[in-house]
Every structure is written in C-alpha cells, then in structure tokens.
Coordinates of C-alpha atoms and ligand atoms in Angstrom, one line a residue:
M1 CA -154.9 3.9 36.8
T2 CA -151.7 3.2 38.7
V3 CA -148.2 3.4 37.4
A4 CA -147.6 -0.3 37.9
A5 CA -150.7 -1.1 35.8
L6 CA -149.0 0.5 32.8
G7 CA -146.5 -2.4 33.1
F8 CA -143.7 -0.8 31.2
M9 CA -140.0 -0.1 31.8
P10 CA -137.9 1.9 29.4
D11 CA -135.0 0.1 27.7
R12 CA -132.1 2.4 28.2
G13 CA -129.8 0.5 25.9
S14 CA -132.1 1.0 22.9
D15 CA -131.5 3.6 20.1
T16 CA -135.2 4.6 20.4
P17 CA -135.6 7.7 22.6
I18 CA -137.4 7.0 25.9
F19 CA -140.3 9.4 25.1
E20 CA -140.9 7.3 21.9
Q21 CA -140.8 4.1 23.9
I22 CA -143.5 5.5 26.3
C23 CA -145.6 6.5 23.3
T24 CA -145.3 3.0 21.8
A25 CA -146.2 1.3 25.0
I26 CA -149.3 3.5 25.6
R27 CA -150.4 3.3 22.0
S28 CA -150.4 -0.4 21.9
R29 CA -152.2 -0.7 25.2
I30 CA -155.0 1.6 23.9
R31 CA -155.2 -0.4 20.6
S32 CA -155.4 -3.8 22.4
G33 CA -158.0 -2.4 24.8
A34 CA -155.8 -2.8 27.9
L35 CA -156.3 0.9 28.4
A36 CA -160.1 1.6 28.2
P37 CA -161.7 4.7 26.8
N38 CA -161.9 7.6 29.4
E39 CA -159.4 5.8 31.6
R40 CA -157.1 8.2 33.3
L41 CA -153.3 7.9 32.8
P42 CA -150.8 8.1 35.7
A43 CA -149.9 11.7 36.6
T44 CA -146.8 12.8 34.7
R45 CA -144.8 13.4 37.9
A46 CA -145.7 9.9 39.3
L47 CA -144.9 8.1 36.1
A48 CA -141.6 10.0 35.6
T49 CA -140.5 9.1 39.2
D50 CA -141.5 5.5 38.7
L51 CA -139.7 5.1 35.4
G52 CA -136.7 7.1 36.6
V53 CA -137.0 9.7 33.8
A54 CA -137.4 13.5 33.7
R55 CA -141.0 14.7 34.0
A56 CA -140.6 16.6 30.7
T57 CA -140.0 13.2 28.9
V58 CA -143.4 11.9 30.1
V59 CA -145.1 15.2 29.2
T60 CA -143.6 15.1 25.7
A61 CA -144.9 11.5 25.2
Y62 CA -148.4 12.4 26.5
E63 CA -148.6 15.5 24.3
Q64 CA -147.5 13.5 21.3
L65 CA -150.3 11.1 21.9
V66 CA -152.7 14.0 22.4
A67 CA -151.6 15.3 18.9
E68 CA -152.2 11.8 17.5
G69 CA -155.7 11.6 19.0
Y70 CA -155.0 8.8 21.4
L71 CA -155.2 10.9 24.6
R72 CA -157.2 13.9 25.7
S73 CA -155.8 16.5 28.2
R74 CA -158.1 18.4 30.5
R75 CA -157.0 21.0 33.0
G76 CA -157.3 19.6 36.5
S77 CA -158.1 16.0 35.4
G78 CA -154.8 15.1 33.7
Y79 CA -154.7 12.9 30.6
T80 CA -157.4 10.4 29.7
V81 CA -157.8 7.8 26.9
C82 CA -160.0 9.0 24.0
T83 CA -163.1 7.0 23.1
M84 CA -162.9 4.5 20.3
G85 CA -164.7 6.8 17.8
E86 CA -162.0 9.5 18.3
V87 CA -159.1 7.1 17.6
E88 CA -158.6 5.7 14.1
L89 CA -157.8 2.0 14.8
P90 CA -156.9 -0.3 12.0
P91 CA -159.6 -2.9 11.3
G92 CA -159.8 -5.5 14.0
G93 CA -157.3 -3.6 16.1
E94 CA -154.5 -5.3 14.1
T95 CA -151.6 -3.7 12.4
L96 CA -151.5 -4.2 8.6
P97 CA -148.7 -6.5 7.4
A98 CA -145.6 -4.5 6.6
Q99 CA -144.9 -3.8 3.0
D100 CA -141.5 -3.8 1.3
L101 CA -141.0 -0.1 0.6
T102 CA -137.6 -0.4 -1.1
E103 CA -137.6 0.5 -4.8
R104 CA -137.0 -2.5 -7.1
P105 CA -133.6 -2.2 -8.7
P106 CA -133.7 -1.7 -12.5
L107 CA -133.9 -4.9 -14.6
L108 CA -131.0 -5.9 -16.9
L109 CA -131.0 -3.8 -20.1
E110 CA -133.7 -1.5 -18.8
A111 CA -134.0 1.4 -21.2
G112 CA -133.4 5.0 -20.1
Q113 CA -131.6 4.0 -16.9
P114 CA -128.2 5.4 -16.1
D115 CA -125.8 3.2 -14.1
M116 CA -125.9 4.8 -10.7
R117 CA -122.8 2.9 -9.6
L118 CA -121.0 5.5 -11.6
F119 CA -122.5 8.4 -9.7
P120 CA -119.8 10.6 -8.1
Y121 CA -121.1 10.1 -4.6
R122 CA -118.0 11.3 -2.8
A123 CA -117.6 14.5 -4.7
W124 CA -121.4 15.2 -4.5
A125 CA -121.4 14.6 -0.7
K126 CA -118.4 16.9 -0.3
C127 CA -120.2 19.6 -2.3
V128 CA -123.4 19.3 -0.4
S129 CA -121.7 19.3 3.0
R130 CA -119.6 22.3 2.1
L131 CA -122.7 24.2 1.1
C132 CA -124.5 23.2 4.4
R133 CA -121.6 24.6 6.3
T134 CA -120.9 27.7 4.4
R135 CA -124.3 28.8 2.9
P136 CA -127.0 26.8 4.7
A137 CA -129.8 29.3 4.0
D138 CA -129.0 29.1 0.3
M139 CA -130.0 25.4 0.2
L140 CA -133.5 26.1 1.4
T141 CA -134.4 29.7 0.5
G142 CA -132.2 30.7 -2.3
C143 CA -134.5 29.8 -5.1
G144 CA -136.5 32.4 -7.0
R145 CA -139.7 31.7 -8.8
F146 CA -137.9 30.1 -11.8
G147 CA -135.2 28.3 -9.9
H148 CA -131.9 29.0 -8.1
P149 CA -130.1 32.0 -9.9
E150 CA -126.8 30.2 -9.9
L151 CA -128.3 27.0 -11.4
R152 CA -130.0 29.1 -14.0
Q153 CA -126.7 30.6 -14.8
A154 CA -124.9 27.2 -14.9
I155 CA -127.6 25.8 -17.2
A156 CA -127.4 28.7 -19.6
S157 CA -123.6 28.1 -19.9
H158 CA -124.2 24.4 -20.2
V159 CA -126.6 24.7 -23.2
R160 CA -124.3 27.3 -24.8
D161 CA -121.2 25.0 -24.6
W162 CA -122.8 21.6 -25.1
R163 CA -125.8 22.4 -27.3
G164 CA -124.9 25.5 -29.2
L165 CA -127.9 27.3 -27.8
P166 CA -127.1 31.0 -27.0
A167 CA -129.2 31.3 -23.8
R168 CA -129.2 33.9 -21.0
P169 CA -130.0 32.8 -17.4
E170 CA -133.2 34.8 -17.5
Q171 CA -134.5 32.4 -20.2
V172 CA -134.0 29.4 -18.0
L173 CA -136.8 27.8 -15.8
V174 CA -135.8 25.0 -13.5
T175 CA -138.3 22.1 -13.3
S176 CA -138.4 18.7 -11.6
G177 CA -137.5 16.9 -14.7
A178 CA -138.1 17.0 -18.5
T179 CA -141.5 15.2 -18.1
E180 CA -142.8 18.0 -15.9
A181 CA -141.3 20.6 -18.3
L182 CA -143.3 19.0 -21.2
D183 CA -146.5 19.2 -19.2
I184 CA -145.9 22.9 -18.4
C185 CA -145.2 23.7 -22.1
L186 CA -148.4 22.1 -23.2
H187 CA -150.3 24.0 -20.6
A188 CA -148.8 27.3 -21.6
L189 CA -148.6 26.9 -25.4
A190 CA -151.6 25.0 -26.6
T191 CA -154.9 26.8 -27.2
K192 CA -158.0 25.5 -25.5
G193 CA -159.4 22.6 -27.5
G194 CA -156.5 22.8 -29.9
A195 CA -154.2 20.0 -31.1
V196 CA -150.8 18.9 -30.2
A197 CA -148.7 17.0 -32.8
V198 CA -146.5 14.3 -31.4
E199 CA -144.0 11.8 -32.9
N200 CA -145.3 8.3 -33.5
P201 CA -143.6 6.3 -32.0
G202 CA -142.8 8.7 -29.1
F203 CA -142.5 9.4 -25.4
P204 CA -145.9 8.1 -24.0
P205 CA -146.4 10.7 -21.2
I206 CA -146.8 13.6 -23.7
R207 CA -150.0 12.0 -25.1
R208 CA -151.3 11.5 -21.6
F209 CA -150.6 15.1 -20.6
A210 CA -152.3 16.4 -23.8
E211 CA -155.4 14.3 -23.3
A212 CA -155.6 15.3 -19.6
Q213 CA -155.6 18.9 -20.7
G214 CA -158.4 18.3 -23.2
L215 CA -156.2 18.7 -26.2
R216 CA -156.5 16.7 -29.4
V217 CA -153.4 14.6 -30.3
R218 CA -152.1 14.3 -33.9
D219 CA -149.6 11.6 -34.7
L220 CA -146.6 12.5 -36.8
S221 CA -145.3 9.4 -38.6
L222 CA -141.5 9.2 -39.1
D223 CA -139.5 8.7 -42.3
A224 CA -135.7 8.7 -42.8
Q225 CA -135.6 12.5 -42.4
G226 CA -137.5 12.5 -39.1
A227 CA -141.1 13.4 -38.2
E228 CA -143.5 14.5 -40.9
V229 CA -144.4 18.2 -40.8
P230 CA -148.0 19.0 -40.0
V231 CA -150.1 20.8 -42.7
V232 CA -150.5 24.5 -41.9
G233 CA -154.2 25.0 -40.9
D234 CA -154.8 21.4 -39.6
G235 CA -155.4 22.8 -36.1
S236 CA -152.1 21.8 -34.6
D237 CA -150.6 24.7 -32.6
V238 CA -147.8 22.8 -30.8
V239 CA -145.4 20.1 -32.0
V240 CA -143.3 18.1 -29.7
L241 CA -140.1 16.7 -31.2
T242 CA -136.9 14.9 -30.3
P243 CA -134.8 16.2 -33.2
S244 CA -131.3 15.3 -31.9
H245 CA -132.1 11.8 -31.0
Q246 CA -135.6 10.5 -31.8
Y247 CA -137.2 8.6 -28.9
P248 CA -137.2 5.7 -29.0
L249 CA -135.9 4.9 -32.5
G250 CA -132.7 6.9 -32.1
G251 CA -132.1 8.8 -35.4
A252 CA -131.4 12.5 -35.8
M253 CA -133.7 14.8 -37.8
S254 CA -132.2 16.0 -41.0
A255 CA -131.2 19.7 -41.4
G256 CA -133.8 20.1 -44.2
R257 CA -136.6 18.7 -42.0
R258 CA -135.7 21.0 -39.2
Q259 CA -136.0 23.9 -41.6
S260 CA -139.4 22.7 -42.7
F261 CA -140.6 22.6 -39.1
L262 CA -139.3 26.1 -38.5
A263 CA -141.1 27.3 -41.6
W264 CA -144.2 25.6 -40.4
A265 CA -143.9 27.3 -37.0
A266 CA -143.5 30.7 -38.7
E267 CA -146.4 30.2 -41.1
A268 CA -148.9 28.5 -38.7
R269 CA -147.8 30.7 -35.7
G270 CA -147.2 27.4 -34.0
W271 CA -144.8 26.4 -31.3
I272 CA -142.1 23.8 -31.4
V273 CA -141.2 22.0 -28.1
E274 CA -137.7 20.5 -28.5
D275 CA -137.3 17.6 -26.0
D276 CA -133.5 17.2 -25.8
Y277 CA -133.6 14.6 -23.1
D278 CA -130.2 12.8 -23.6
S279 CA -128.3 14.5 -26.3
E280 CA -125.1 14.9 -24.3
F281 CA -124.6 11.3 -25.2
R282 CA -123.4 11.5 -28.8
Y283 CA -120.5 9.2 -29.1
A284 CA -119.0 10.1 -32.5
G285 CA -118.5 13.3 -34.5
H286 CA -119.7 16.7 -33.3
P287 CA -122.8 17.2 -31.2
I288 CA -125.8 18.1 -33.4
P289 CA -126.7 21.7 -32.4
A290 CA -130.1 22.2 -30.8
M291 CA -132.9 23.2 -33.1
A292 CA -133.7 26.1 -30.7
G293 CA -130.3 27.5 -31.5
V294 CA -131.0 28.0 -35.1
D295 CA -134.6 29.3 -34.7
A296 CA -134.2 33.0 -35.4
L297 CA -138.0 33.6 -34.9
G298 CA -138.1 32.5 -31.3
R299 CA -140.8 29.8 -31.7
T300 CA -138.9 26.9 -30.2
V301 CA -138.9 26.0 -26.5
Y302 CA -136.0 23.9 -25.5
I303 CA -136.3 21.2 -22.8
G304 CA -133.3 19.5 -21.1
S305 CA -132.9 17.0 -18.3
F306 CA -130.3 15.9 -15.7
S307 CA -131.9 12.5 -15.4
K308 CA -129.8 10.7 -17.9
I309 CA -126.5 12.5 -17.4
F310 CA -126.7 12.7 -13.6
S311 CA -129.5 11.0 -11.8
N312 CA -133.0 9.9 -12.7
S313 CA -134.2 10.3 -9.1
L314 CA -132.7 13.8 -8.4
R315 CA -135.7 15.0 -10.6
M316 CA -134.1 18.0 -12.2
G317 CA -134.8 19.4 -15.6
Y318 CA -135.2 22.7 -17.3
I319 CA -136.8 24.8 -20.0
V320 CA -135.0 27.4 -22.0
A321 CA -137.6 29.7 -23.4
P322 CA -137.7 32.5 -26.0
D323 CA -138.0 35.8 -24.0
S324 CA -141.5 36.3 -25.2
L325 CA -142.6 33.0 -23.4
V326 CA -140.8 33.2 -20.1
E327 CA -143.7 34.8 -18.2
A328 CA -146.4 32.6 -19.7
L329 CA -144.3 29.5 -18.9
G330 CA -143.8 30.8 -15.3
A331 CA -147.5 31.3 -15.0
A332 CA -148.2 27.7 -16.2
M333 CA -145.7 26.5 -13.6
R334 CA -147.6 28.4 -10.9
A335 CA -150.9 27.2 -12.1
K336 CA -149.7 23.6 -12.0
G337 CA -148.0 24.0 -8.7
A338 CA -144.8 22.9 -10.4
R339 CA -141.6 23.7 -8.6
A340 CA -138.3 21.9 -8.4
S341 CA -137.0 21.1 -4.9
A342 CA -134.7 23.9 -3.7
M343 CA -132.1 21.8 -1.9
P344 CA -130.3 20.1 -4.8
Q345 CA -130.4 23.2 -6.9
A346 CA -127.7 25.1 -5.1
A347 CA -125.6 21.9 -4.8
L348 CA -126.0 21.1 -8.5
A349 CA -125.0 24.7 -9.5
E350 CA -121.9 24.5 -7.3
F351 CA -121.1 21.0 -8.7
M352 CA -121.3 22.4 -12.2
H353 CA -119.4 25.5 -11.4
Q354 CA -116.5 23.5 -9.9
G355 CA -116.3 21.3 -12.9
E356 CA -117.1 18.1 -11.0
F357 CA -120.2 17.7 -13.1
Y358 CA -118.2 17.8 -16.3
R359 CA -115.6 15.4 -15.0
H360 CA -118.5 13.0 -14.3
L361 CA -120.2 13.6 -17.7
R362 CA -117.0 12.9 -19.6
R363 CA -116.4 9.8 -17.6
V364 CA -119.9 8.3 -18.1
R365 CA -119.8 9.3 -21.8
R366 CA -116.6 7.3 -22.3
I367 CA -118.1 4.3 -20.4
Y368 CA -121.5 4.4 -22.1
A369 CA -119.8 4.8 -25.5
E370 CA -118.1 1.4 -25.0
R371 CA -121.2 -0.3 -23.7
H372 CA -123.3 1.1 -26.5
R373 CA -120.8 0.0 -29.2
T374 CA -120.4 -3.4 -27.6
L375 CA -124.1 -4.0 -27.4
I376 CA -124.4 -3.1 -31.1
D377 CA -121.5 -5.4 -32.0
R378 CA -123.0 -8.3 -29.9
L379 CA -126.4 -7.9 -31.4
R380 CA -125.0 -7.8 -34.9
S381 CA -122.9 -10.8 -34.4
G382 CA -125.2 -12.9 -32.3
F383 CA -128.8 -11.9 -33.2
S384 CA -128.8 -11.2 -36.9
E385 CA -131.0 -14.2 -37.4
F386 CA -133.7 -12.5 -35.3
G387 CA -133.5 -9.0 -36.6
Q388 CA -131.2 -6.0 -37.2
V389 CA -129.9 -2.9 -35.5
E390 CA -129.0 0.5 -36.7
D391 CA -126.1 2.3 -35.0
H392 CA -127.0 6.0 -34.4
Q393 CA -123.9 6.4 -32.3
A394 CA -125.9 8.3 -29.7
G395 CA -128.2 7.9 -26.7
M396 CA -128.8 5.3 -24.1
Q397 CA -130.9 2.7 -25.9
V398 CA -130.6 0.5 -29.0
V399 CA -133.5 -0.9 -31.0
L400 CA -133.4 -4.5 -32.3
H401 CA -135.8 -4.5 -35.2
L402 CA -137.3 -8.0 -35.2
R403 CA -138.1 -10.4 -38.0
S404 CA -141.8 -10.0 -38.8
D405 CA -142.8 -13.4 -37.4
L406 CA -141.5 -12.6 -33.9
N407 CA -144.0 -10.7 -31.8
D408 CA -142.3 -7.9 -29.8
L409 CA -145.0 -7.7 -27.1
R410 CA -144.8 -11.4 -26.4
L411 CA -141.1 -11.4 -26.5
A412 CA -140.8 -8.5 -24.1
E413 CA -143.1 -10.3 -21.7
R414 CA -140.9 -13.4 -21.9
A415 CA -137.8 -11.4 -21.4
R416 CA -139.2 -9.7 -18.4
A417 CA -139.9 -13.1 -16.8
L418 CA -136.2 -13.7 -17.2
G419 CA -135.2 -10.5 -15.5
L420 CA -134.7 -8.3 -18.5
G421 CA -136.2 -4.8 -18.7
V422 CA -136.5 -4.6 -22.5
D423 CA -139.6 -2.9 -24.0
A424 CA -141.6 -3.7 -27.0
L425 CA -141.1 -1.1 -29.7
S426 CA -144.8 -1.3 -30.7
S427 CA -145.8 -0.2 -27.2
Y428 CA -144.5 3.2 -28.1
C429 CA -146.6 3.4 -31.2
R430 CA -150.2 4.2 -32.0
G431 CA -152.4 3.0 -34.8
S432 CA -150.8 1.6 -38.0
S433 CA -147.3 2.3 -36.7
A434 CA -147.8 -0.3 -34.1
S435 CA -146.4 -3.7 -35.2
S436 CA -148.8 -6.4 -36.2
A437 CA -146.4 -9.3 -36.6
S438 CA -149.1 -11.8 -36.0
S439 CA -151.4 -10.4 -38.7
G440 CA -148.5 -10.1 -41.1
S441 CA -148.9 -6.3 -41.8
A442 CA -145.9 -4.0 -41.8
G443 CA -145.3 -2.0 -38.7
L444 CA -142.8 -1.3 -36.0
N445 CA -141.8 -4.5 -34.3
G446 CA -138.7 -4.6 -32.1
L447 CA -137.1 -4.5 -28.8
V448 CA -135.8 -1.4 -27.0
L449 CA -132.7 -2.3 -25.1
G450 CA -131.0 -0.1 -22.5
A451 CA -127.3 0.2 -23.4
C452 CA -125.9 2.0 -20.4
L453 CA -127.2 0.4 -17.2
N454 CA -125.0 -2.7 -17.2
D455 CA -121.3 -3.3 -17.5
L456 CA -120.0 -5.6 -20.3
D457 CA -120.2 -8.8 -18.2
E458 CA -123.8 -8.1 -17.1
Q459 CA -124.6 -7.2 -20.7
K460 CA -123.3 -10.6 -21.9
E461 CA -125.3 -12.4 -19.4
A462 CA -128.4 -10.4 -20.3
L463 CA -128.0 -11.2 -24.0
E464 CA -127.8 -14.9 -23.2
R465 CA -131.1 -14.6 -21.4
L466 CA -132.5 -12.7 -24.3
R467 CA -131.5 -15.5 -26.6
R468 CA -133.3 -17.9 -24.4
A469 CA -136.4 -15.7 -24.4
I470 CA -136.4 -15.5 -28.2
S471 CA -135.8 -19.3 -28.6
S472 CA -138.7 -20.1 -26.3
T473 CA -141.0 -17.6 -28.0
E474 CA -140.1 -19.1 -31.4
K475 CA -141.1 -22.5 -30.2
S476 CA -144.4 -21.6 -28.7
P477 CA -147.6 -21.0 -30.8
P478 CA -148.5 -17.3 -31.4
Q479 CA -151.3 -15.9 -29.2
A480 CA -153.8 -13.1 -30.0
R481 CA -151.9 -9.9 -30.1
I482 CA -153.0 -6.8 -28.1
L483 CA -152.3 -3.6 -29.9
Q484 CA -151.7 -0.5 -27.9
T485 CA -153.8 2.0 -29.7
Ligands
PLP501 C1 -138.0 11.4 -24.8 C2 -137.9 11.7 -23.3 N1 -138.3 12.9 -22.8 C3 -138.2 13.1 -21.5 C4 -137.9 12.2 -20.6 C5 -138.0 12.4 -19.1 O1 -136.9 13.0 -18.5 P1 -137.1 13.3 -16.9 O2 -136.6 12.1 -16.2 O3 -136.1 14.5 -16.8 O4 -138.5 13.7 -16.6 C6 -137.5 10.9 -21.1 C7 -137.1 9.8 -20.1 O5 -136.9 8.7 -20.4 C8 -137.5 10.7 -22.4 O6 -137.2 9.4 -22.9

C-alpha cells in the first residue's frame, strides 16, 4: 500500500506522542477493515519521510503493533497486517462502551471510613519525594521477606507506645491490611479440618476465609463482658477476637474475660488472634492495653492496621507474632503469595520516624472525638423514639439499637436509597443473634453508623435523611424479612 492510502497526518499540537498516534491510526484501520489481512504497510523510511518524522518513530510504532498482534514483520518483506484469526477484535469490530472507572465516593455515615480530606497530603508528598531523591532504591528493593526493616522497627515502637505491647522488630510482619493478616493467621494456625471460633456479630471476611480454607466456624455469642469462651475440647483451635473494641458493637472485653481466654488458650493449646483494627481511637481515659501484651505464654497473635488511622486504600497492616510463630506465619505468607507493596513501606517508616504520622494521628483523633460525641448526642436527643445508643467512647462507628418493630435490613435499604451508607446490624450476625423484628423474637436489630467520615454539617444533613428513611419505613407495611444466616 502507498503512504497516501494510509490517509493520516500526525497532530503535532497534541499531548499524545507521535508514535502512539501512528499506532492508533493503523489499529483503527485494521479493525475497520480498511487495511486488509496480509496487506503490506508502507516502508518505514517512506512513511517517516512522508509524515516528516524520524524513521525510528515509525519503527517504534510498527514494533508496538507487532507486539500487540496487529502486524507481522518478515525479513525482506517489511510489515504486513495479520489475518483476522491472529488479531483479537471486539465483537462486530466495535469498541465496547466506556465504563466509568472512578471509585464511588463513600456514602454519608458509611461505617469504617476515615475522612480522607484530613489526610496529610502535603507532608506525605514531601516525604515520598525526599525518599525518591535520596534513597530511590530503598523504595523498591529495601523490603525483606517480612517487610521493610525500618517499618518493622517503627511498628514495634508504635505498638509499644500506643498499645502497651512489648514487641521487637523481628516479631513484626508487614501485610497489605488487617484483612490479609487475618487470612494468613488462619492459614498458619488452624489445623486441617479444625474449627475457628469467631465473634457473633463479627467481621464478615473472617468467616469467609475460614470456610474457604475448609475450616469449621463456631460462633461465640456476646454478653456484657465480651465474647463467650469456647469449651476446652470442642475442637476450636483458634479464636479471633476484637477485645479492645468489639466489631461492630463497640464494647471492650472485661479484664476477667480476657484472663478466661488466656486460660483457655493455655489449656486447649489454642491460639488467640487479636484483631486490634482501630484501637488508636479511644477518646476518653487511658487506652486499653492489648491482650497480647499481657499474654505471658505467647499464645496471642496481634493484628493492627493503618487503614483507619491513615488510609484505607494504602493497604497496610501488620502482625506482631510470638517468636515461636514468626517462621510459620512467614511460610503462610509465602504460601498465599501475600506481600505488601514495597513502595509505601519506606515512606511510611520515614513518616512515622519524623513524627508526621503522630501529628496526623493526634489531629484526627481530636476531630473524630468531636464527631463521635456529636453523633451520640444527636442520636440521643433526636432519635430516642426509634432506639437507643451506647457510648463506648471509642472507635469509628456507633450503633443505634432499634425498637423491635423497626426492621434494620429494610431501614438500611431505605437509607441507602437516600445516599446513606448505614449498615443493618443483623447483617453482621448469624443464626439467632440476627434480628427478627418482623417475627417478634429477640435479636440484634440496629443500624451501624460511621461517625468519622463526615463533618458536623454533613452529619446533621445525614441524620435528617435518616429520620426521613425511618419515617417512610414506619408508614409502609412490613415485608418478608431475609435473615443472613
Ligand atoms: C474488625 C475489623 N478487622 C479488620 C478490618 C480490616 O482492616 P484492613 O483495611 O487493614 O484490611 C476491619 C475493617 O473495617 C475491621 O472492621
């Protein structure tokens, strides 16, 4: 074919590089059939002269299309168009409609969501750019098997200072979030075909991980002291707990119940996994020390997360393991292909080391404390006819326990339609703990409201919408209820 037949001139004012423009032009002509299979493309030199570009630009474009399977190159015969079977064309030769790839912003009052408007973007950017300039290799290659040494060090100091857990850096394994850490722990600690005991209500992924690993799941119901202790010999070899701040109800486990769990672990030779996902957010009194810190027998594995205190999407969490388990947990990480991204690890270590992280943590704690307190006050003053709230003075969510004739699943659905991200408490429950408001039996029936995501004006607006959602649910007849069992 001739150069003129290609019918294309590069746009020199465009931001798109010329070689990419050539690729796009040839690709679309092949797709539309304007360039037929086996047709020969203009010689690189001729096309380059015609377009007024360097020959290397045309060669780069042709080679890119060879790599994509649109062109074939043969010594002596230049570049030809591949036959249809060699090229993957979209059905009908048409391109699929473009999808919106942007992530939806969180809904009002969405639980577990930090307010990313408070993220210290400027300080973080400075820290990342300084590292790129001064220690670039460190950002990509500095991580050992268990994480970046400086981050392991920073995490060990963090849990010592903030959680009363005397940890050494060698005990720290960096993961891509607490969720992944939970999966790794189950993989390493549960025996084949054994049982894992989980809080009911609790964090739903744990159950899914256990089931995916072929483990049986035992539900631990909750009373005022915390989760019930499994009976020794019932087959449970791992329990997963949120002792500092029960998820999603919010209470702290009593000192006596913690001791009972430690006694269970000693007698049953079981393991306790302590999921301490958000306990930096205690707004009154002293922090409750981590359970792992008082376990003299080394049967508690501690899990922490940076999702709530820093960023959900940075995907950074950690395990602090008793010495005897470090290798087994490392092997489970390898077996699962689990590894946290290297790049943010060095930056986060530096950020913590410089104290910027703690400046941020203190700031958000102050702001979240006010939002948390205001949400409780507003719910108590404006929603007491619908239910009641308990103030645990901790965490990122608040539960409104609903009057028994209000159905939390229906209400959460209505609220969602009004742009609210509130969850039904019963959706975190299994079996008889799940609410059955429509059938009149006792159970957990409430709404889980995120306290931290929105400022006070947004919170006010969100609560007005919630009131509208409740009023419209009250007026409409009850429907059949779907229990999540
Ligand atoms: C109880 C509990 N554990 C763990 C996590 C997960 O944390 P990450 O984002 O670090 O995976 C959450 C997140 O909401 C949680 O509520």
